[in-house]
Structures are given as C-alpha cells and as structure tokens.
Amino acid sequence: MTPKRIGKGMWAIAWVLLLAMLYQFFDGQVEERYSPNQNLSSDPSSVVVLKRNRYGHYVAPGKINGTDVVFLLDTGATTVSIPSNVAEKIGLEYGRKQQVGTANGVIDVYSTKLSSVQLGGITMNNIRGHINPYMDNSTVLLGMSFMRDLEIIQKGDLLTLKL
C-alpha cells in the first residue's frame, strides 16, 4: 500500500470519529439544557433542590408506583397529570371521567390514585392524579396534589422543596 491510500483511509476514520464525538457531546448538552436534574439524589431526605432548565422549567426524574418517569413541576396543576401512554406503562387504573380546565380549554381526564410518588428523597403515598389522554409526550406534570404539603422556595435558578 502506498502512503496516500493509508492517509485517505486514516482521514476518513478520523472524520467519522470526530463526528461521533461531536454528536455525543452536543447530544449531552441538549439533554442537560432540558433536564439539568438528571442525577437527582434519591437518598432518603426531606429536601430536594432542583435547577431550572434553559426554558425556565423544573424537570426531574422520579418514580410513580416504583416506575421511572420524568416530572415537570407545575404549581398551577391541581393534581399529578399523567399522559395515557405513561399510565399504561405504570399499569394505572382509569377511574371516573371528569372535566378539567387547561390552558387549551376544558378536556376530559380520568381520575386515578397513585400509591407512591417519589421525587429525589421525598416520597408521598396515596396521591390523587388523573390520566390525560390528550398529552402526547411522556412527561408527567407534577401538580399540587404532591407538592401541597411541601415548603417551596425559589431563589434564582434553584427550587428547593422541603418536607
């Protein structure tokens, strides 16, 4: 083989590796901007500190009935609102049909009872929720049925929840 052929092949491999590394870096950057709380500690504690994402929201991993979910904290939501695809994954039962008011108008949802809801080291039991068939993503709105007994302190880009 001539040095030219080896050089072209090495350049191609170098470009592929560079592109792969750039993809990994920027993919992580995008995810970090949306969900800066991915490594939230689940140590038993009565305090959780969340960092606001670049869109101004508090997004964090958690659990419903032991199943991993992604929460978007929503103090304007009366209950925990679960997309139907997530509710099916968790195995939640559809309860009574009811109407709720949202930013997009009045919709029908189904009441449900959540045995446990965990955010970091805070776990609450027997939480009211509803299954929302109109939510088309996998993010659960963590409403006031979970947060009502917590002290909520927002300072700068941090939100502290205390039991």
mmCIF file with all atom_site columns, C-alpha atoms in Angstrom:
data_model
loop_
_atom_site.group_PDB
_atom_site.id
_atom_site.type_symbol
_atom_site.label_atom_id
_atom_site.label_alt_id
_atom_site.label_comp_id
_atom_site.label_asym_id
_atom_site.label_entity_id
_atom_site.label_seq_id
_atom_site.pdbx_PDB_ins_code
_atom_site.Cartn_x
_atom_site.Cartn_y
_atom_site.Cartn_z
_atom_site.occupancy
_atom_site.B_iso_or_equiv
_atom_site.pdbx_formal_charge
_atom_site.auth_seq_id
_atom_site.auth_comp_id
_atom_site.auth_asym_id
_atom_site.auth_atom_id
_atom_site.pdbx_PDB_model_num
ATOM 1   C CA . MET A 1 1   ? 0.000   0.000  0.000  1.00 0.00 ? 1   MET A CA 1
ATOM 2   C CA . THR A 1 2   ? 1.126   3.479  -0.716 1.00 0.00 ? 2   THR A CA 1
ATOM 3   C CA . PRO A 1 3   ? 1.229   6.161  1.956  1.00 0.00 ? 3   PRO A CA 1
ATOM 4   C CA . LYS A 1 4   ? -1.509  8.104  0.059  1.00 0.00 ? 4   LYS A CA 1
ATOM 5   C CA . ARG A 1 5   ? -4.042  5.273  0.433  1.00 0.00 ? 5   ARG A CA 1
ATOM 6   C CA . ILE A 1 6   ? -3.312  4.802  4.100  1.00 0.00 ? 6   ILE A CA 1
ATOM 7   C CA . GLY A 1 7   ? -3.590  8.552  4.585  1.00 0.00 ? 7   GLY A CA 1
ATOM 8   C CA . LYS A 1 8   ? -7.027  8.766  2.899  1.00 0.00 ? 8   LYS A CA 1
ATOM 9   C CA . GLY A 1 9   ? -8.355  5.849  4.942  1.00 0.00 ? 9   GLY A CA 1
ATOM 10  C CA . MET A 1 10  ? -6.994  7.333  8.142  1.00 0.00 ? 10  MET A CA 1
ATOM 11  C CA . TRP A 1 11  ? -8.569  10.697 7.318  1.00 0.00 ? 11  TRP A CA 1
ATOM 12  C CA . ALA A 1 12  ? -11.937 9.029  6.766  1.00 0.00 ? 12  ALA A CA 1
ATOM 13  C CA . ILE A 1 13  ? -11.679 7.197  10.098 1.00 0.00 ? 13  ILE A CA 1
ATOM 14  C CA . ALA A 1 14  ? -10.593 10.401 11.844 1.00 0.00 ? 14  ALA A CA 1
ATOM 15  C CA . TRP A 1 15  ? -13.598 12.300 10.419 1.00 0.00 ? 15  TRP A CA 1
ATOM 16  C CA . VAL A 1 16  ? -16.019 9.562  11.472 1.00 0.00 ? 16  VAL A CA 1
ATOM 17  C CA . LEU A 1 17  ? -14.564 9.525  14.992 1.00 0.00 ? 17  LEU A CA 1
ATOM 18  C CA . LEU A 1 18  ? -14.679 13.315 15.201 1.00 0.00 ? 18  LEU A CA 1
ATOM 19  C CA . LEU A 1 19  ? -18.311 13.409 14.082 1.00 0.00 ? 19  LEU A CA 1
ATOM 20  C CA . ALA A 1 20  ? -19.228 10.675 16.588 1.00 0.00 ? 20  ALA A CA 1
ATOM 21  C CA . MET A 1 21  ? -17.537 12.569 19.415 1.00 0.00 ? 21  MET A CA 1
ATOM 22  C CA . LEU A 1 22  ? -19.257 15.834 18.437 1.00 0.00 ? 22  LEU A CA 1
ATOM 23  C CA . TYR A 1 23  ? -22.632 14.068 18.338 1.00 0.00 ? 23  TYR A CA 1
ATOM 24  C CA . GLN A 1 24  ? -22.083 12.619 21.819 1.00 0.00 ? 24  GLN A CA 1
ATOM 25  C CA . PHE A 1 25  ? -21.003 15.988 23.192 1.00 0.00 ? 25  PHE A CA 1
ATOM 26  C CA . PHE A 1 26  ? -23.866 18.026 21.720 1.00 0.00 ? 26  PHE A CA 1
ATOM 27  C CA . ASP A 1 27  ? -26.477 15.352 22.447 1.00 0.00 ? 27  ASP A CA 1
ATOM 28  C CA . GLY A 1 28  ? -25.463 15.504 26.104 1.00 0.00 ? 28  GLY A CA 1
ATOM 29  C CA . GLN A 1 29  ? -25.504 19.319 26.036 1.00 0.00 ? 29  GLN A CA 1
ATOM 30  C CA . VAL A 1 30  ? -29.063 19.395 24.645 1.00 0.00 ? 30  VAL A CA 1
ATOM 31  C CA . GLU A 1 31  ? -30.281 16.870 27.233 1.00 0.00 ? 31  GLU A CA 1
ATOM 32  C CA . GLU A 1 32  ? -28.534 18.782 30.038 1.00 0.00 ? 32  GLU A CA 1
ATOM 33  C CA . ARG A 1 33  ? -30.247 22.013 28.966 1.00 0.00 ? 33  ARG A CA 1
ATOM 34  C CA . TYR A 1 34  ? -33.702 20.370 29.035 1.00 0.00 ? 34  TYR A CA 1
ATOM 35  C CA . SER A 1 35  ? -33.185 18.291 32.160 1.00 0.00 ? 35  SER A CA 1
ATOM 36  C CA . PRO A 1 36  ? -30.324 19.558 34.332 1.00 0.00 ? 36  PRO A CA 1
ATOM 37  C CA . ASN A 1 37  ? -31.538 17.425 37.259 1.00 0.00 ? 37  ASN A CA 1
ATOM 38  C CA . GLN A 1 38  ? -30.878 14.000 35.722 1.00 0.00 ? 38  GLN A CA 1
ATOM 39  C CA . ASN A 1 39  ? -28.580 12.944 38.547 1.00 0.00 ? 39  ASN A CA 1
ATOM 40  C CA . LEU A 1 40  ? -31.023 13.840 41.307 1.00 0.00 ? 40  LEU A CA 1
ATOM 41  C CA . SER A 1 41  ? -30.167 12.003 44.508 1.00 0.00 ? 41  SER A CA 1
ATOM 42  C CA . SER A 1 42  ? -32.769 9.570  45.809 1.00 0.00 ? 42  SER A CA 1
ATOM 43  C CA . ASP A 1 43  ? -31.206 9.334  49.277 1.00 0.00 ? 43  ASP A CA 1
ATOM 44  C CA . PRO A 1 44  ? -33.914 9.466  51.924 1.00 0.00 ? 44  PRO A CA 1
ATOM 45  C CA . SER A 1 45  ? -34.051 13.164 52.713 1.00 0.00 ? 45  SER A CA 1
ATOM 46  C CA . SER A 1 46  ? -36.739 15.728 53.205 1.00 0.00 ? 46  SER A CA 1
ATOM 47  C CA . VAL A 1 47  ? -35.044 18.291 50.925 1.00 0.00 ? 47  VAL A CA 1
ATOM 48  C CA . VAL A 1 48  ? -34.788 18.322 47.121 1.00 0.00 ? 48  VAL A CA 1
ATOM 49  C CA . VAL A 1 49  ? -33.009 21.101 45.214 1.00 0.00 ? 49  VAL A CA 1
ATOM 50  C CA . LEU A 1 50  ? -33.777 21.441 41.509 1.00 0.00 ? 50  LEU A CA 1
ATOM 51  C CA . LYS A 1 51  ? -32.051 23.534 38.883 1.00 0.00 ? 51  LYS A CA 1
ATOM 52  C CA . ARG A 1 52  ? -34.188 25.390 36.325 1.00 0.00 ? 52  ARG A CA 1
ATOM 53  C CA . ASN A 1 53  ? -33.645 24.342 32.711 1.00 0.00 ? 53  ASN A CA 1
ATOM 54  C CA . ARG A 1 54  ? -32.909 26.822 29.946 1.00 0.00 ? 54  ARG A CA 1
ATOM 55  C CA . TYR A 1 55  ? -36.644 27.078 29.159 1.00 0.00 ? 55  TYR A CA 1
ATOM 56  C CA . GLY A 1 56  ? -37.448 28.189 32.716 1.00 0.00 ? 56  GLY A CA 1
ATOM 57  C CA . HIS A 1 57  ? -38.929 24.860 33.851 1.00 0.00 ? 57  HIS A CA 1
ATOM 58  C CA . TYR A 1 58  ? -38.033 22.438 36.607 1.00 0.00 ? 58  TYR A CA 1
ATOM 59  C CA . VAL A 1 59  ? -37.717 18.974 35.069 1.00 0.00 ? 59  VAL A CA 1
ATOM 60  C CA . ALA A 1 60  ? -36.526 15.996 37.093 1.00 0.00 ? 60  ALA A CA 1
ATOM 61  C CA . PRO A 1 61  ? -36.573 12.205 37.148 1.00 0.00 ? 61  PRO A CA 1
ATOM 62  C CA . GLY A 1 62  ? -38.810 10.474 39.643 1.00 0.00 ? 62  GLY A CA 1
ATOM 63  C CA . LYS A 1 63  ? -40.993 7.449  40.202 1.00 0.00 ? 63  LYS A CA 1
ATOM 64  C CA . ILE A 1 64  ? -44.689 6.666  40.258 1.00 0.00 ? 64  ILE A CA 1
ATOM 65  C CA . ASN A 1 65  ? -45.531 3.356  41.904 1.00 0.00 ? 65  ASN A CA 1
ATOM 66  C CA . GLY A 1 66  ? -41.863 2.383  41.516 1.00 0.00 ? 66  GLY A CA 1
ATOM 67  C CA . THR A 1 67  ? -41.750 3.082  37.754 1.00 0.00 ? 67  THR A CA 1
ATOM 68  C CA . ASP A 1 68  ? -39.272 5.654  36.420 1.00 0.00 ? 68  ASP A CA 1
ATOM 69  C CA . VAL A 1 69  ? -40.884 8.795  34.973 1.00 0.00 ? 69  VAL A CA 1
ATOM 70  C CA . VAL A 1 70  ? -39.863 12.354 34.079 1.00 0.00 ? 70  VAL A CA 1
ATOM 71  C CA . PHE A 1 71  ? -41.619 15.113 36.008 1.00 0.00 ? 71  PHE A CA 1
ATOM 72  C CA . LEU A 1 72  ? -42.253 18.707 35.024 1.00 0.00 ? 72  LEU A CA 1
ATOM 73  C CA . LEU A 1 73  ? -43.130 20.597 38.201 1.00 0.00 ? 73  LEU A CA 1
ATOM 74  C CA . ASP A 1 74  ? -46.364 22.529 37.704 1.00 0.00 ? 74  ASP A CA 1
ATOM 75  C CA . THR A 1 75  ? -47.658 24.526 40.656 1.00 0.00 ? 75  THR A CA 1
ATOM 76  C CA . GLY A 1 76  ? -50.632 25.551 38.507 1.00 0.00 ? 76  GLY A CA 1
ATOM 77  C CA . ALA A 1 77  ? -51.806 21.938 38.191 1.00 0.00 ? 77  ALA A CA 1
ATOM 78  C CA . THR A 1 78  ? -54.188 20.768 40.908 1.00 0.00 ? 78  THR A CA 1
ATOM 79  C CA . THR A 1 79  ? -53.185 17.115 40.602 1.00 0.00 ? 79  THR A CA 1
ATOM 80  C CA . VAL A 1 80  ? -50.463 14.973 39.100 1.00 0.00 ? 80  VAL A CA 1
ATOM 81  C CA . SER A 1 81  ? -51.325 14.721 35.390 1.00 0.00 ? 81  SER A CA 1
ATOM 82  C CA . ILE A 1 82  ? -50.128 11.576 33.633 1.00 0.00 ? 82  ILE A CA 1
ATOM 83  C CA . PRO A 1 83  ? -50.127 11.023 29.860 1.00 0.00 ? 83  PRO A CA 1
ATOM 84  C CA . SER A 1 84  ? -52.105 7.894  28.936 1.00 0.00 ? 84  SER A CA 1
ATOM 85  C CA . ASN A 1 85  ? -49.034 6.184  27.417 1.00 0.00 ? 85  ASN A CA 1
ATOM 86  C CA . VAL A 1 86  ? -47.186 6.583  30.745 1.00 0.00 ? 86  VAL A CA 1
ATOM 87  C CA . ALA A 1 87  ? -50.257 5.481  32.729 1.00 0.00 ? 87  ALA A CA 1
ATOM 88  C CA . GLU A 1 88  ? -50.409 2.272  30.690 1.00 0.00 ? 88  GLU A CA 1
ATOM 89  C CA . LYS A 1 89  ? -46.700 1.628  31.271 1.00 0.00 ? 89  LYS A CA 1
ATOM 90  C CA . ILE A 1 90  ? -47.212 2.047  35.021 1.00 0.00 ? 90  ILE A CA 1
ATOM 91  C CA . GLY A 1 91  ? -50.407 -0.021 34.986 1.00 0.00 ? 91  GLY A CA 1
ATOM 92  C CA . LEU A 1 92  ? -52.681 2.661  36.416 1.00 0.00 ? 92  LEU A CA 1
ATOM 93  C CA . GLU A 1 93  ? -56.415 2.110  36.570 1.00 0.00 ? 93  GLU A CA 1
ATOM 94  C CA . TYR A 1 94  ? -58.694 4.553  34.769 1.00 0.00 ? 94  TYR A CA 1
ATOM 95  C CA . GLY A 1 95  ? -61.174 5.914  37.276 1.00 0.00 ? 95  GLY A CA 1
ATOM 96  C CA . ARG A 1 96  ? -64.102 8.264  36.985 1.00 0.00 ? 96  ARG A CA 1
ATOM 97  C CA . LYS A 1 97  ? -64.219 10.506 33.925 1.00 0.00 ? 97  LYS A CA 1
ATOM 98  C CA . GLN A 1 98  ? -64.117 14.206 34.791 1.00 0.00 ? 98  GLN A CA 1
ATOM 99  C CA . GLN A 1 99  ? -63.560 17.537 33.120 1.00 0.00 ? 99  GLN A CA 1
ATOM 100 C CA . VAL A 1 100 ? -60.659 19.833 33.939 1.00 0.00 ? 100 VAL A CA 1
ATOM 101 C CA . GLY A 1 101 ? -59.687 23.287 32.733 1.00 0.00 ? 101 GLY A CA 1
ATOM 102 C CA . THR A 1 102 ? -56.325 23.622 30.993 1.00 0.00 ? 102 THR A CA 1
ATOM 103 C CA . ALA A 1 103 ? -54.545 26.408 29.135 1.00 0.00 ? 103 ALA A CA 1
ATOM 104 C CA . ASN A 1 104 ? -56.031 24.884 25.968 1.00 0.00 ? 104 ASN A CA 1
ATOM 105 C CA . GLY A 1 105 ? -59.596 24.679 27.271 1.00 0.00 ? 105 GLY A CA 1
ATOM 106 C CA . VAL A 1 106 ? -61.730 22.096 29.055 1.00 0.00 ? 106 VAL A CA 1
ATOM 107 C CA . ILE A 1 107 ? -60.845 18.420 28.494 1.00 0.00 ? 107 ILE A CA 1
ATOM 108 C CA . ASP A 1 108 ? -61.927 15.003 29.769 1.00 0.00 ? 108 ASP A CA 1
ATOM 109 C CA . VAL A 1 109 ? -59.487 13.122 32.016 1.00 0.00 ? 109 VAL A CA 1
ATOM 110 C CA . TYR A 1 110 ? -59.760 10.031 34.207 1.00 0.00 ? 110 TYR A CA 1
ATOM 111 C CA . SER A 1 111 ? -59.122 10.109 37.945 1.00 0.00 ? 111 SER A CA 1
ATOM 112 C CA . THR A 1 112 ? -56.570 7.696  39.372 1.00 0.00 ? 112 THR A CA 1
ATOM 113 C CA . LYS A 1 113 ? -54.878 7.031  42.710 1.00 0.00 ? 113 LYS A CA 1
ATOM 114 C CA . LEU A 1 114 ? -51.086 6.823  42.861 1.00 0.00 ? 114 LEU A CA 1
ATOM 115 C CA . SER A 1 115 ? -49.773 4.500  45.564 1.00 0.00 ? 115 SER A CA 1
ATOM 116 C CA . SER A 1 116 ? -46.462 6.337  45.713 1.00 0.00 ? 116 SER A CA 1
ATOM 117 C CA . VAL A 1 117 ? -44.819 9.325  44.065 1.00 0.00 ? 117 VAL A CA 1
ATOM 118 C CA . GLN A 1 118 ? -41.104 9.925  44.538 1.00 0.00 ? 118 GLN A CA 1
ATOM 119 C CA . LEU A 1 119 ? -39.032 12.972 43.663 1.00 0.00 ? 119 LEU A CA 1
ATOM 120 C CA . GLY A 1 120 ? -35.451 12.635 44.854 1.00 0.00 ? 120 GLY A CA 1
ATOM 121 C CA . GLY A 1 121 ? -35.563 11.645 48.505 1.00 0.00 ? 121 GLY A CA 1
ATOM 122 C CA . ILE A 1 122 ? -39.179 12.794 49.017 1.00 0.00 ? 122 ILE A CA 1
ATOM 123 C CA . THR A 1 123 ? -41.827 10.081 48.742 1.00 0.00 ? 123 THR A CA 1
ATOM 124 C CA . MET A 1 124 ? -45.555 10.682 49.183 1.00 0.00 ? 124 MET A CA 1
ATOM 125 C CA . ASN A 1 125 ? -48.225 7.969  49.317 1.00 0.00 ? 125 ASN A CA 1
ATOM 126 C CA . ASN A 1 126 ? -51.859 7.849  48.153 1.00 0.00 ? 126 ASN A CA 1
ATOM 127 C CA . ILE A 1 127 ? -51.637 10.849 45.845 1.00 0.00 ? 127 ILE A CA 1
ATOM 128 C CA . ARG A 1 128 ? -54.532 11.973 43.649 1.00 0.00 ? 128 ARG A CA 1
ATOM 129 C CA . GLY A 1 129 ? -53.829 12.128 39.953 1.00 0.00 ? 129 GLY A CA 1
ATOM 130 C CA . HIS A 1 130 ? -55.508 11.962 36.616 1.00 0.00 ? 130 HIS A CA 1
ATOM 131 C CA . ILE A 1 131 ? -54.777 10.275 33.323 1.00 0.00 ? 131 ILE A CA 1
ATOM 132 C CA . ASN A 1 132 ? -54.762 12.730 30.446 1.00 0.00 ? 132 ASN A CA 1
ATOM 133 C CA . PRO A 1 133 ? -55.345 11.123 27.029 1.00 0.00 ? 133 PRO A CA 1
ATOM 134 C CA . TYR A 1 134 ? -54.529 14.408 25.262 1.00 0.00 ? 134 TYR A CA 1
ATOM 135 C CA . MET A 1 135 ? -50.924 14.681 26.440 1.00 0.00 ? 135 MET A CA 1
ATOM 136 C CA . ASP A 1 136 ? -48.773 13.439 23.571 1.00 0.00 ? 136 ASP A CA 1
ATOM 137 C CA . ASN A 1 137 ? -45.412 13.166 25.299 1.00 0.00 ? 137 ASN A CA 1
ATOM 138 C CA . SER A 1 138 ? -44.044 11.173 28.224 1.00 0.00 ? 138 SER A CA 1
ATOM 139 C CA . THR A 1 139 ? -43.579 13.982 30.737 1.00 0.00 ? 139 THR A CA 1
ATOM 140 C CA . VAL A 1 140 ? -45.743 13.852 33.868 1.00 0.00 ? 140 VAL A CA 1
ATOM 141 C CA . LEU A 1 141 ? -46.966 17.165 35.299 1.00 0.00 ? 141 LEU A CA 1
ATOM 142 C CA . LEU A 1 142 ? -46.192 17.060 38.998 1.00 0.00 ? 142 LEU A CA 1
ATOM 143 C CA . GLY A 1 143 ? -49.039 19.083 40.456 1.00 0.00 ? 143 GLY A CA 1
ATOM 144 C CA . MET A 1 144 ? -50.093 20.331 43.852 1.00 0.00 ? 144 MET A CA 1
ATOM 145 C CA . SER A 1 145 ? -51.615 17.023 44.992 1.00 0.00 ? 145 SER A CA 1
ATOM 146 C CA . PHE A 1 146 ? -47.946 16.053 45.507 1.00 0.00 ? 146 PHE A CA 1
ATOM 147 C CA . MET A 1 147 ? -46.485 19.442 46.465 1.00 0.00 ? 147 MET A CA 1
ATOM 148 C CA . ARG A 1 148 ? -49.255 20.800 48.726 1.00 0.00 ? 148 ARG A CA 1
ATOM 149 C CA . ASP A 1 149 ? -47.508 19.758 51.963 1.00 0.00 ? 149 ASP A CA 1
ATOM 150 C CA . LEU A 1 150 ? -44.045 20.871 50.861 1.00 0.00 ? 150 LEU A CA 1
ATOM 151 C CA . GLU A 1 151 ? -42.307 24.149 51.550 1.00 0.00 ? 151 GLU A CA 1
ATOM 152 C CA . ILE A 1 152 ? -41.394 25.582 48.146 1.00 0.00 ? 152 ILE A CA 1
ATOM 153 C CA . ILE A 1 153 ? -38.583 28.144 47.904 1.00 0.00 ? 153 ILE A CA 1
ATOM 154 C CA . GLN A 1 154 ? -37.477 29.567 44.570 1.00 0.00 ? 154 GLN A CA 1
ATOM 155 C CA . LYS A 1 155 ? -34.292 31.616 44.509 1.00 0.00 ? 155 LYS A CA 1
ATOM 156 C CA . GLY A 1 156 ? -32.513 32.419 41.263 1.00 0.00 ? 156 GLY A CA 1
ATOM 157 C CA . ASP A 1 157 ? -32.384 29.276 39.131 1.00 0.00 ? 157 ASP A CA 1
ATOM 158 C CA . LEU A 1 158 ? -32.924 26.916 42.065 1.00 0.00 ? 158 LEU A CA 1
ATOM 159 C CA . LEU A 1 159 ? -36.122 25.494 43.512 1.00 0.00 ? 159 LEU A CA 1
ATOM 160 C CA . THR A 1 160 ? -35.920 23.929 46.951 1.00 0.00 ? 160 THR A CA 1
ATOM 161 C CA . LEU A 1 161 ? -38.642 21.557 48.134 1.00 0.00 ? 161 LEU A CA 1
ATOM 162 C CA . LYS A 1 162 ? -38.757 20.703 51.841 1.00 0.00 ? 162 LYS A CA 1
ATOM 163 C CA . LEU A 1 163 ? -40.983 18.188 53.560 1.00 0.00 ? 163 LEU A CA 1
#
